[in-house]
């Protein structure tokens, strides 16, 4: 039976998600996400795109929070769930499944049955940006949403930063100074004891070239589980 604390966190996250999904603060991003949703990719031309900002999802009491860059134009901007319906998500959730943090290795739609255990996944920016490059102003306008999610989830003990962009957002947000240089597997501890664990982003540019391998991603999640003190995760 779900505890009162879990219900409260879940309800608060759902309310925050509704606010995020209505956001129109960045005109360039609004125009782009809606253009993509109207024009569509040929492979998805029969589908109705989400075309709105995307909130995080996962276990409300998760000690591990994964932060990516932004929704993919034909991934989360199409499906309405972060890292869902694109190659990066295929890579990410397959690794979580192998490590024991997800109930299935695939993520294709909001209603596909994926359940995350002890992990919550979100992004630094909530709208799909042109060329996958938000501006500094767009990044900063989204910052409060990540702050609110981090305040509601957990308490988080580990934040996995997928890529330099996410790391550069999360580290100052947690007051990490001086900040270690970004690199795969780099760890940085915030004043409140939360550990930021860096990983190369599971983009096709990284996975197709072998810069990021499956065992490398698995090792990051195993390390995150160790840092979070989770039992029952492969070592």
XYZ file of C-alpha atoms in Angstrom:
235
model
C 0.000 0.000 0.000
C 1.347 3.413 -1.007
C 2.434 5.589 1.923
C 1.062 9.063 2.557
C 4.521 10.561 1.830
C 4.673 8.760 -1.525
C 1.176 9.934 -2.462
C 2.047 13.517 -1.528
C 5.267 13.517 -3.565
C 3.490 11.927 -6.515
C 0.641 14.454 -6.388
C 3.061 17.383 -6.136
C 5.062 16.113 -9.105
C 1.888 15.698 -11.156
C 0.862 19.282 -10.351
C 4.322 20.520 -11.329
C 4.144 18.493 -14.559
C 0.894 20.221 -15.480
C 2.542 23.625 -15.004
C 5.566 22.599 -17.052
C 3.409 21.295 -19.886
C 1.651 24.672 -20.205
C 4.855 26.740 -20.356
C 5.317 29.151 -23.280
C 8.159 31.239 -21.822
C 10.600 30.822 -24.736
C 9.151 31.976 -28.100
C 11.872 30.331 -30.212
C 11.388 26.957 -28.531
C 7.600 27.180 -28.660
C 7.731 27.902 -32.401
C 10.183 25.066 -33.069
C 8.478 22.358 -31.017
C 5.117 23.178 -32.618
C 6.581 23.320 -36.130
C 8.126 19.877 -35.670
C 4.826 18.560 -34.294
C 2.993 19.855 -37.358
C 5.455 18.866 -40.087
C 6.437 15.514 -38.500
C 8.979 13.007 -39.662
C 7.836 10.697 -42.464
C 8.130 7.612 -40.276
C 5.694 9.154 -37.767
C 3.420 11.103 -40.098
C 0.298 9.222 -38.912
C 1.003 9.977 -35.257
C -0.189 12.952 -33.218
C 2.867 14.663 -31.718
C 2.905 15.882 -28.120
C 4.463 19.217 -29.181
C 4.645 20.646 -25.630
C 7.197 20.896 -22.815
C 8.085 17.596 -21.150
C 8.250 16.977 -17.400
C 10.369 14.354 -15.673
C 9.046 10.929 -14.736
C 9.899 7.957 -12.558
C 9.898 7.006 -8.899
C 8.841 9.993 -6.725
C 11.008 8.719 -3.832
C 14.020 7.948 -6.020
C 17.491 8.418 -4.527
C 18.895 8.615 -8.086
C 17.951 11.417 -10.476
C 19.099 11.336 -14.103
C 19.340 14.701 -15.883
C 19.615 14.955 -19.656
C 19.804 17.931 -22.017
C 16.334 18.395 -23.561
C 13.553 16.451 -25.326
C 14.425 15.082 -28.759
C 12.420 16.650 -31.586
C 10.996 13.327 -32.769
C 11.404 11.502 -29.456
C 9.931 13.094 -26.330
C 8.485 15.980 -28.358
C 6.485 13.297 -30.174
C 5.667 10.911 -27.313
C 5.386 13.329 -24.393
C 7.789 11.449 -22.117
C 11.461 12.229 -21.703
C 13.876 9.858 -23.511
C 10.914 7.966 -24.968
C 10.749 7.021 -28.645
C 14.347 7.748 -29.654
C 17.695 5.945 -29.839
C 19.099 7.704 -26.772
C 16.196 6.421 -24.714
C 16.613 2.923 -26.131
C 20.197 2.971 -24.882
C 19.426 4.542 -21.519
C 16.506 2.351 -20.457
C 18.151 -0.847 -21.695
C 21.010 -0.091 -19.315
C 18.642 0.693 -16.446
C 16.878 -2.624 -17.089
C 20.153 -4.559 -16.997
C 21.085 -2.902 -13.710
C 17.663 -3.451 -12.139
C 16.272 0.087 -12.171
C 13.578 -0.460 -14.838
C 11.038 -3.220 -15.426
C 11.632 -3.378 -19.190
C 14.423 -2.444 -21.607
C 12.369 -0.358 -24.056
C 10.495 2.925 -23.988
C 8.306 3.711 -26.980
C 5.230 5.532 -25.645
C 3.791 7.099 -22.502
C 1.538 4.079 -21.945
C 4.034 1.316 -22.785
C 4.185 -0.042 -19.229
C 7.680 1.217 -18.368
C 8.151 1.570 -14.615
C 11.307 3.017 -13.081
C 12.339 1.880 -9.610
C 14.508 4.089 -7.381
C 15.298 6.426 -10.270
C 13.707 9.576 -11.701
C 14.582 10.895 -15.169
C 14.347 14.523 -16.251
C 16.091 17.202 -18.331
C 17.673 20.616 -17.969
C 15.495 22.123 -20.735
C 11.885 21.040 -21.310
C 11.258 21.888 -24.974
C 12.963 20.396 -28.013
C 15.497 23.021 -29.190
C 16.596 23.613 -32.802
C 19.814 21.688 -33.524
C 19.552 20.378 -29.945
C 21.132 23.631 -28.717
C 19.212 25.766 -26.224
C 20.436 29.318 -25.699
C 21.726 30.384 -22.274
C 18.541 32.417 -21.712
C 16.347 29.426 -22.566
C 18.369 27.223 -20.249
C 18.024 29.711 -17.404
C 14.260 30.128 -17.858
C 13.862 26.375 -17.390
C 16.072 26.185 -14.324
C 13.277 26.640 -11.792
C 11.500 23.522 -13.067
C 14.549 21.378 -12.370
C 14.971 23.008 -8.969
C 11.376 22.196 -8.079
C 11.659 18.587 -9.243
C 14.834 18.075 -7.226
C 13.085 19.503 -4.168
C 10.158 17.090 -4.569
C 11.914 13.866 -5.598
C 13.772 11.625 -3.236
C 15.541 12.803 -1.222
C 18.074 12.359 -4.015
C 21.518 11.115 -3.073
C 22.969 10.867 -6.582
C 22.403 12.913 -9.715
C 23.603 11.347 -12.964
C 24.444 14.158 -15.402
C 24.183 12.960 -19.004
C 26.626 15.134 -20.905
C 28.472 18.363 -20.249
C 25.387 20.561 -20.700
C 23.513 18.791 -17.893
C 26.605 18.826 -15.684
C 27.093 22.555 -16.230
C 23.490 23.115 -15.113
C 23.409 20.753 -12.137
C 26.803 21.473 -10.554
C 26.274 25.206 -9.892
C 22.661 24.542 -8.917
C 23.963 22.354 -6.085
C 26.718 24.791 -5.143
C 29.656 22.642 -6.262
C 32.728 24.879 -6.210
C 35.341 24.398 -7.502
C 33.808 22.211 -10.170
C 35.812 19.231 -11.467
C 36.207 19.114 -15.215
C 33.511 17.073 -16.957
C 34.412 13.546 -17.983
C 32.786 10.141 -18.087
C 32.714 8.723 -14.558
C 33.774 11.970 -12.885
C 32.202 12.507 -9.454
C 31.605 15.765 -7.624
C 30.119 16.057 -4.143
C 27.829 18.981 -3.269
C 27.914 20.706 0.138
C 24.727 18.865 1.128
C 26.337 15.486 0.353
C 24.612 14.786 -2.967
C 27.012 13.267 -5.504
C 26.908 14.344 -9.135
C 28.057 11.458 -11.322
C 28.948 12.310 -14.914
C 28.291 10.217 -17.999
C 28.720 10.826 -21.685
C 25.317 11.500 -23.208
C 23.760 8.434 -24.920
C 23.459 10.290 -28.224
C 23.984 8.386 -31.441
C 27.121 10.440 -32.014
C 28.581 8.851 -28.877
C 27.091 5.361 -29.066
C 27.647 4.752 -32.797
C 31.297 5.789 -32.557
C 32.008 3.694 -29.480
C 32.793 6.694 -27.319
C 30.050 5.399 -25.034
C 29.528 1.637 -24.749
C 26.871 -0.414 -23.007
C 29.254 -1.570 -20.257
C 30.299 2.049 -19.658
C 26.677 3.099 -19.170
C 25.946 0.088 -16.967
C 28.968 0.936 -14.811
C 27.621 4.450 -14.246
C 24.276 3.143 -13.001
C 25.915 0.482 -10.843
C 28.097 3.189 -9.305
C 25.038 5.410 -8.795
C 23.303 2.538 -7.006
C 26.329 1.991 -4.761
C 26.522 5.688 -3.891
C 22.785 5.710 -3.155
C 23.127 2.654 -0.932
C 20.660 0.583 -2.922
C 20.446 -3.136 -2.181
C 19.857 -5.761 -4.821
C 21.754 -4.064 -7.663
C 24.478 -6.029 -9.528
C 28.001 -5.040 -8.510
